[in-house]
Short mmCIF file of C-alpha atoms and ligand atoms in Angstrom, two decimals:
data_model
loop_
_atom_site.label_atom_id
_atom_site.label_comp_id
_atom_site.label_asym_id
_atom_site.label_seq_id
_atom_site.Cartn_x
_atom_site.Cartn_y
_atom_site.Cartn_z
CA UNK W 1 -25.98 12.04 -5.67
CA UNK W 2 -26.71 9.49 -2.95
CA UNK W 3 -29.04 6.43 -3.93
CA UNK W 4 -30.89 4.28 -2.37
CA UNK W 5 -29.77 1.20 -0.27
CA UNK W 6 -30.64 -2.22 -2.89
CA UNK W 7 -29.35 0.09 -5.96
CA UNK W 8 -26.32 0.78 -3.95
CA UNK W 9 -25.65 -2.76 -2.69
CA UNK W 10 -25.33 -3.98 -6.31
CA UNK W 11 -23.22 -1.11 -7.40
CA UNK W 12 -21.21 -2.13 -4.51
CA UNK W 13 -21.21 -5.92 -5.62
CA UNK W 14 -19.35 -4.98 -8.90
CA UNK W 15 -16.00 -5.66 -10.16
CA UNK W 16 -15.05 -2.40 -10.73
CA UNK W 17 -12.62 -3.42 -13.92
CA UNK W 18 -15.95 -3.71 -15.96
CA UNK W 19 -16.25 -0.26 -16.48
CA UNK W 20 -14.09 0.80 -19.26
CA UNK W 21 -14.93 4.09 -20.59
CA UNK W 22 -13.88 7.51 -19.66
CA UNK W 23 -17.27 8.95 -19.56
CA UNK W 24 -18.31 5.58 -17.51
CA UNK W 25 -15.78 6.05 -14.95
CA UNK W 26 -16.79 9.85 -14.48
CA UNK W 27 -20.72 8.83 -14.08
CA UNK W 28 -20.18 6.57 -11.29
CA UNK W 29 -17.83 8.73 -9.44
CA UNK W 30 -20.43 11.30 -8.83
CA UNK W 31 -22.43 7.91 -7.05
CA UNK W 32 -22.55 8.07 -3.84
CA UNK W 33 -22.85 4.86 -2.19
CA UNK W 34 -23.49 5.70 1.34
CA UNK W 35 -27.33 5.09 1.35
CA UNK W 36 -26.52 1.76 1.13
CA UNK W 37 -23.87 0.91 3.80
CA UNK W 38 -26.30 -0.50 6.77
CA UNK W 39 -27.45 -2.94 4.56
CA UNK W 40 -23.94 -3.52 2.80
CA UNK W 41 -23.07 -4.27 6.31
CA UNK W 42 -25.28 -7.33 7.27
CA UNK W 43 -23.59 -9.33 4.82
CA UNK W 44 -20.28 -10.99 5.71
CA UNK W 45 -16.80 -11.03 4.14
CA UNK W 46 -17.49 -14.61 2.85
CA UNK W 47 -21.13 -13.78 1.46
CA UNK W 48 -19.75 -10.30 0.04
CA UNK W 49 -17.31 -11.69 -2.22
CA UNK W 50 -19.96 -14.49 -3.56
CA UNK W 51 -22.55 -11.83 -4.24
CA UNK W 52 -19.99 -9.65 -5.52
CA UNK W 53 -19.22 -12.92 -7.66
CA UNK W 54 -23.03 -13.28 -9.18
CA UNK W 55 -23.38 -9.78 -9.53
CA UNK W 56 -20.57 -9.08 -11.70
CA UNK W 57 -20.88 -12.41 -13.45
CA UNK W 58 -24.25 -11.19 -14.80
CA UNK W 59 -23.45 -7.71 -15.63
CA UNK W 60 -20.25 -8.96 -17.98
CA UNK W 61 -22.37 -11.07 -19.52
CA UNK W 62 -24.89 -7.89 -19.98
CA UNK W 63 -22.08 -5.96 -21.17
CA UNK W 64 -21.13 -8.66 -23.38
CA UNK W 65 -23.93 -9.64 -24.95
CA UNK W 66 -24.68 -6.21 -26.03
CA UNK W 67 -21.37 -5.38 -27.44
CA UNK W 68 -21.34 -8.49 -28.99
CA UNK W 69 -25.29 -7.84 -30.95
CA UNK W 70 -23.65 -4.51 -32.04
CA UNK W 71 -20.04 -5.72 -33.54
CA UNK W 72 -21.90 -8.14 -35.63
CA UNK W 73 -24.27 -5.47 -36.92
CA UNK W 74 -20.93 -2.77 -37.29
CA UNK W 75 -19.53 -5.75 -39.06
CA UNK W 76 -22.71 -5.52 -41.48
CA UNK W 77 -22.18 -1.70 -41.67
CA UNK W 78 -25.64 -1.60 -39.75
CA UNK W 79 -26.29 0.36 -36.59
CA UNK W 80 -28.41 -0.89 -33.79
CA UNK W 81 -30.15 0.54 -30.56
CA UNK W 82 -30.37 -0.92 -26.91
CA UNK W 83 -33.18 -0.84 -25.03
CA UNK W 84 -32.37 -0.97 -20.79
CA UNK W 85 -35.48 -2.05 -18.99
CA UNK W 86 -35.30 -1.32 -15.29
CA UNK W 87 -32.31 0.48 -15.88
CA UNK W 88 -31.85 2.35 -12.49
CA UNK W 89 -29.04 4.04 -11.58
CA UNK W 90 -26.80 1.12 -13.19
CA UNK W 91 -23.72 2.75 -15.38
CA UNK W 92 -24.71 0.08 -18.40
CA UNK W 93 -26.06 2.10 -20.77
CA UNK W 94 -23.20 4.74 -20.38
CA UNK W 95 -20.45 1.90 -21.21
CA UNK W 96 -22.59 1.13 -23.94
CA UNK W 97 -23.20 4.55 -25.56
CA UNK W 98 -19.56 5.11 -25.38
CA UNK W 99 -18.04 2.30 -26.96
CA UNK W 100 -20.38 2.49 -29.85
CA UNK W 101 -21.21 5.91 -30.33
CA UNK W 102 -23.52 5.28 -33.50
CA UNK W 103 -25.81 2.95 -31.43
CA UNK W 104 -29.20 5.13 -29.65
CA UNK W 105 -29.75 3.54 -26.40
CA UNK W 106 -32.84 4.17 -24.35
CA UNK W 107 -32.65 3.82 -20.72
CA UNK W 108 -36.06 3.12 -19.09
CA UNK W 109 -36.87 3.48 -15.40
CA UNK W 110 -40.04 4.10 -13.34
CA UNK W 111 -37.55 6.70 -11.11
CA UNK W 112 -34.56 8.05 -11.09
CA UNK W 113 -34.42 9.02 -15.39
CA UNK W 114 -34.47 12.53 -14.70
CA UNK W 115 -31.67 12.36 -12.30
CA UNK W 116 -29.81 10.07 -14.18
CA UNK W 117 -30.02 12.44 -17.40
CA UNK W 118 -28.45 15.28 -15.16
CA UNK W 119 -25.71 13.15 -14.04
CA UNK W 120 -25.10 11.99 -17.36
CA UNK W 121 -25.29 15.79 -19.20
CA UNK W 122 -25.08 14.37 -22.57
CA UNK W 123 -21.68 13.00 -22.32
CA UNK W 124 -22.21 10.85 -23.98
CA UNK W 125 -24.88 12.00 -26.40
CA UNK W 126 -26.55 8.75 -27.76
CA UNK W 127 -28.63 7.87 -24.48
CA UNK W 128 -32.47 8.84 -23.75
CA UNK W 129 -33.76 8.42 -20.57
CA UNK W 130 -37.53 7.30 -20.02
CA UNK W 131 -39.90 7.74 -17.16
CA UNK W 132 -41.87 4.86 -17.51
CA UNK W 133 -43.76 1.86 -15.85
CA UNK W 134 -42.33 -1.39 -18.33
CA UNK W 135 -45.67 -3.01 -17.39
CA UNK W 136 -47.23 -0.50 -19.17
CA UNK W 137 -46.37 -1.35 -22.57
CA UNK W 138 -48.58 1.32 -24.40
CA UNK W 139 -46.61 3.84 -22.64
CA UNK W 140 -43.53 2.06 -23.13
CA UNK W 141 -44.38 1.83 -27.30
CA UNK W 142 -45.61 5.62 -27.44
CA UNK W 143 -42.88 6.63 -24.77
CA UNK W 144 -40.03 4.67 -26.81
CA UNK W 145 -41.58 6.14 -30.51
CA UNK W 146 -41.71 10.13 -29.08
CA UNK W 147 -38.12 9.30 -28.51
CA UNK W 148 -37.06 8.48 -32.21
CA UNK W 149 -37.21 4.53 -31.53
CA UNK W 150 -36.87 3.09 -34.93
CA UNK W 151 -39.27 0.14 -35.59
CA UNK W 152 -37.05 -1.33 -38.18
CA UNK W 153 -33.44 -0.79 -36.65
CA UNK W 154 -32.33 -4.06 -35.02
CA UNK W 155 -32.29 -4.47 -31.59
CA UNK W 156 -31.73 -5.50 -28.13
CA UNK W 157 -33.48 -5.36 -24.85
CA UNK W 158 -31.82 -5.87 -21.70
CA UNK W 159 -33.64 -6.94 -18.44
CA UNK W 160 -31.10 -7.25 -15.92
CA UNK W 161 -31.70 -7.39 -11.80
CA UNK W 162 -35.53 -7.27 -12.16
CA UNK W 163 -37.37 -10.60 -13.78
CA UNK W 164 -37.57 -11.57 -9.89
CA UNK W 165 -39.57 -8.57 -9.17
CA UNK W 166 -42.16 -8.51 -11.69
CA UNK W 167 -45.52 -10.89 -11.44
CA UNK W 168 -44.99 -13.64 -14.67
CA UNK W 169 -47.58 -12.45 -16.64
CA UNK W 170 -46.10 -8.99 -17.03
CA UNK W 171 -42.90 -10.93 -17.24
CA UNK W 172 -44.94 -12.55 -20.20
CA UNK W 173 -46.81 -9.95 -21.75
CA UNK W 174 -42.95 -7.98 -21.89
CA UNK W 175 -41.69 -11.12 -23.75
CA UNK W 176 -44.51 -11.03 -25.83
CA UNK W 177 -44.51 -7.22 -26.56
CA UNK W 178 -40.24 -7.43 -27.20
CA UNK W 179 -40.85 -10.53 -29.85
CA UNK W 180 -43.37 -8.51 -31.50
CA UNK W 181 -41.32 -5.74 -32.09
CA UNK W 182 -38.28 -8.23 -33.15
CA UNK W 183 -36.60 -7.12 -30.26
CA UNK W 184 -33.74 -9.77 -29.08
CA UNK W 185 -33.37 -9.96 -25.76
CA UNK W 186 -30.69 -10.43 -22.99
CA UNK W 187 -31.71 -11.15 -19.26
CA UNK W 188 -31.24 -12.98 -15.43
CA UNK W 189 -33.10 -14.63 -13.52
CA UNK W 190 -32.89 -16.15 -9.88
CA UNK W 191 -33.01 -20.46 -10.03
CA UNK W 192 -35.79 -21.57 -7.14
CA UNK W 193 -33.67 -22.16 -4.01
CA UNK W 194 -33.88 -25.88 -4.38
CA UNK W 195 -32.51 -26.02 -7.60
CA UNK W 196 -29.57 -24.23 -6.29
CA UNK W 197 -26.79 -26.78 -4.74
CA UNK W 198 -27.04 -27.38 -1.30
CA UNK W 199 -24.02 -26.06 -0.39
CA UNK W 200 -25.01 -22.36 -2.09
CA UNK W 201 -28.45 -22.06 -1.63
CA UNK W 202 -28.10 -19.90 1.74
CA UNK W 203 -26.89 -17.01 -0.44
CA UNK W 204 -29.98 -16.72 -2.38
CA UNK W 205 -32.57 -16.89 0.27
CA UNK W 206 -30.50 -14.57 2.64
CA UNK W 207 -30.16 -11.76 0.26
CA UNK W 208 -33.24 -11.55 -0.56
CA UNK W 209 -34.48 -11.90 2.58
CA UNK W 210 -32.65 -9.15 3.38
CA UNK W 211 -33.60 -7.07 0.55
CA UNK W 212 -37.04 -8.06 1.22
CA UNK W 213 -36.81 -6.57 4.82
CA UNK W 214 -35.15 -3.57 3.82
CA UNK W 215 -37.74 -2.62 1.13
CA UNK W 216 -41.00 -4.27 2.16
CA UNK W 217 -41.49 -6.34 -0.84
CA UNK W 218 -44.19 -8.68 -0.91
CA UNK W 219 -43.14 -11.44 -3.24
CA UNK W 220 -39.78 -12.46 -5.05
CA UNK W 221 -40.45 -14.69 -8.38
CA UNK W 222 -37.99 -17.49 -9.27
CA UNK W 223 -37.89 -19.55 -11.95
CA UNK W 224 -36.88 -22.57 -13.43
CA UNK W 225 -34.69 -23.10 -16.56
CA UNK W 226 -37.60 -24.55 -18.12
CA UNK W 227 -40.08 -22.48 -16.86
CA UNK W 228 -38.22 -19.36 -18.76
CA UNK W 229 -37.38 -21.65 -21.29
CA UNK W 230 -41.24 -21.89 -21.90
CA UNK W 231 -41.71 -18.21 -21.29
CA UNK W 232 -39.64 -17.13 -24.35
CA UNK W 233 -41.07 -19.99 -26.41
CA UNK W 234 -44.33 -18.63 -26.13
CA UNK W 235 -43.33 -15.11 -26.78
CA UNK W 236 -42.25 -16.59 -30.08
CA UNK W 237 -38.45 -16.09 -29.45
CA UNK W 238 -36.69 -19.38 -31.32
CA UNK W 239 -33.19 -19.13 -30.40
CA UNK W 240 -32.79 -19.36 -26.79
CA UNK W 241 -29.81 -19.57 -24.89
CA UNK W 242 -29.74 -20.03 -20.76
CA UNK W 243 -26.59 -20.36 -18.97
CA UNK W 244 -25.79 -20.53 -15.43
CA UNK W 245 -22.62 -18.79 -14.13
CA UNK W 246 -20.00 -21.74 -14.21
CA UNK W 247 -18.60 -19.95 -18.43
CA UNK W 248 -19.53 -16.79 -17.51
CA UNK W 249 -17.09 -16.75 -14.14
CA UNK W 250 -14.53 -18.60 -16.08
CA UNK W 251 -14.36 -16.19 -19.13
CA UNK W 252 -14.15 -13.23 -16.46
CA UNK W 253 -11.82 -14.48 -14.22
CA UNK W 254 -10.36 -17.40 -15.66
CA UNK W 255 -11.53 -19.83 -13.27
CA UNK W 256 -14.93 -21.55 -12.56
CA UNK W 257 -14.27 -20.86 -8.77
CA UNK W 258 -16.66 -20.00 -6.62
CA UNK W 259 -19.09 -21.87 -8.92
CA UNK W 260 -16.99 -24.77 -9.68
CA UNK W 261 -19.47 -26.96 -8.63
CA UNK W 262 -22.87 -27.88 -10.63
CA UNK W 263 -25.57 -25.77 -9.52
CA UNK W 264 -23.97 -23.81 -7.42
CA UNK W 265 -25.12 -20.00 -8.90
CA UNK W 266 -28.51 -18.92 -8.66
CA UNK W 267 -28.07 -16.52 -11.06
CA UNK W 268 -29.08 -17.67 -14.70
CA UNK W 269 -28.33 -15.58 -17.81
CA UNK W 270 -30.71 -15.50 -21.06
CA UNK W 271 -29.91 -14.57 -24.55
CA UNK W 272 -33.01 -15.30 -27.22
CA UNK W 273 -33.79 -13.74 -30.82
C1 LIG X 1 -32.42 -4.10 -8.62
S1 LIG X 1 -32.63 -2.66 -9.61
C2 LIG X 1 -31.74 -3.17 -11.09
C3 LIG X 1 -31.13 -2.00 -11.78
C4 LIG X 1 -30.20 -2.38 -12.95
N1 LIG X 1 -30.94 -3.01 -14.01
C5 LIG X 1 -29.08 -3.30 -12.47
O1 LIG X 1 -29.11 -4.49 -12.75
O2 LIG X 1 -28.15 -2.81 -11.81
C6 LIG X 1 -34.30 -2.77 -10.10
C7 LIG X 1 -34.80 -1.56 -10.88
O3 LIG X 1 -36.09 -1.86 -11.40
C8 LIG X 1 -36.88 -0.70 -11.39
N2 LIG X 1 -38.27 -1.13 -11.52
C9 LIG X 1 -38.93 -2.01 -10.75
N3 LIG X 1 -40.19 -2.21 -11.22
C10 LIG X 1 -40.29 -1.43 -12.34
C11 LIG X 1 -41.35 -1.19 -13.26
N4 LIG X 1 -42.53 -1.80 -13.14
N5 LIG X 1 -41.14 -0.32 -14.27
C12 LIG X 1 -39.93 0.31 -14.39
N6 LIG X 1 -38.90 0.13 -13.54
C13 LIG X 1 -39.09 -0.73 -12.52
C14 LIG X 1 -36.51 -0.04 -10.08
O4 LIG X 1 -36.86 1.32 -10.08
C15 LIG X 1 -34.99 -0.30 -10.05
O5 LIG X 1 -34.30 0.76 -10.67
#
């Protein structure tokens, strides 16, 4: 199935060793990635490896973070389900499903679900996949219920690759609707360019400059630590946790490098419950 160019660039931008599971590695080789190869192609070697860098950074810590909210339930003999806003095309919920076979997960996508559902053909079993605007958080609620969401089942959201797209108060009325629910959540966001290091900052407004050419968007929101910091506050969450990437690269590949330096990622990871 080919997909479009932005979903295909970050497929492209993605350590390929963080897909672990049989039925994850069979998903994504029915991707095809060609949609995305002009716009692959604008960036250099140099910038390719430190998107490729950020990218995977946040998606192990997305991976991560999930499988880490479900051992500790296992641990308590309780199951848990996953809720993947903005999922896209992204193989997440498949690696999910698979490891822990007695968690639902619940994919959620304005396009692409019914595809995605085909692709997947029920292997594995424990993923539903939801047409639906996540701004629209009566459909979301009904949309997530019809599906056999369970209320009182812990859980976790993840919002991962799309904070910077969506205006803050939908960004806030999400939050508020997640807390609500009692609905931990896991996340990234993009730092304002000048809180990024000097020396850095040239990734994050070229990409999505790019991006921004190549899909006609009309804004990009960024965020400070504090800014999101207040954001979950006021959604009620109490335990929040943002990181940049300087752990994150280090527990993935050992070494801080490229983001040895303070500042130096744009991307920021959240966890909060
Ligand atoms: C950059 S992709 C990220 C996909 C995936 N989460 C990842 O990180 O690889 C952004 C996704 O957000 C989806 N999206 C954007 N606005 C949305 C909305 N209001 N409701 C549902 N999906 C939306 C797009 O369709 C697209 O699949």
């Amino acid at each position: 199935m080919k997909i479009s160019a932005t979903s295909a660039l970050v497929l492209n931008w993605t350590d390929h060793k963080l897909w672990q599971s049989p039925e994850t590695l069979s998903f994504n080789s029915q991707l095809d990635l060609s949609e995305g190869e002009q716009l692959f192609n604008l960036f250099s070697e140099e910038e390719t490896f430190m998107h490729l860098q950020a990218v995977s950074g946040r998606k192990y810590f997305m991976k991560n973070t999930v499988l880490a909210f479900l051992e500790e339930l296992s641990k308590q003999n309780q199951s848990g389900q996953v809720i993947i806003l903005a999922a896209g095309l992204a193989p997440l919920s498949i690696e999910i499903a698979s490891t822990f076979s007695t968690c639902q997960v619940f994919d959620v996508d304005k396009y692409l679900m019914n595809e995605k559902h085909e692709l997947v053909n029920g292997i594995p079993p424990n993923i539903e996949f939801i047409d639906c605007d996540i701004t629209d958080l009566n459909a979301l609620k009904e949309k997530l219920l019809n599906r056999n969401f369970k209320m009182d089942m812990p859980s976790i959201a993840v919002m991962e690759g799309i904070i910077y797209y969506l205006p803050m108060e939908d960004l806030k009325n999400i939050l508020q609707f997640l807390k609500q629910n009692n609905v931990a959540f896991a996340g990234d966001f993009c730092l304002k360019p000048e809180l990024v290091n000097e020396k850095t900052r040239f990734y994050l407004s070229d990409v999505f400059r790019k991006i921004k050419d190549e899909v006609q968007l009309d804004f990009i929101n960024f965020y400070s630590e504090e800014e999101i910091i207040n954001l979950l506050k006021e959604a009620g969450y109490k335990k929040i946790c943002v990181s940049n990437m300087q752990q994150i690269q280090e527990d993935r590949t050992g070494d801080k490098y490229p983001f040895s330096e303070k500042d130096s990622c744009w991307v920021m990871t959240i966890y909060a419950e």
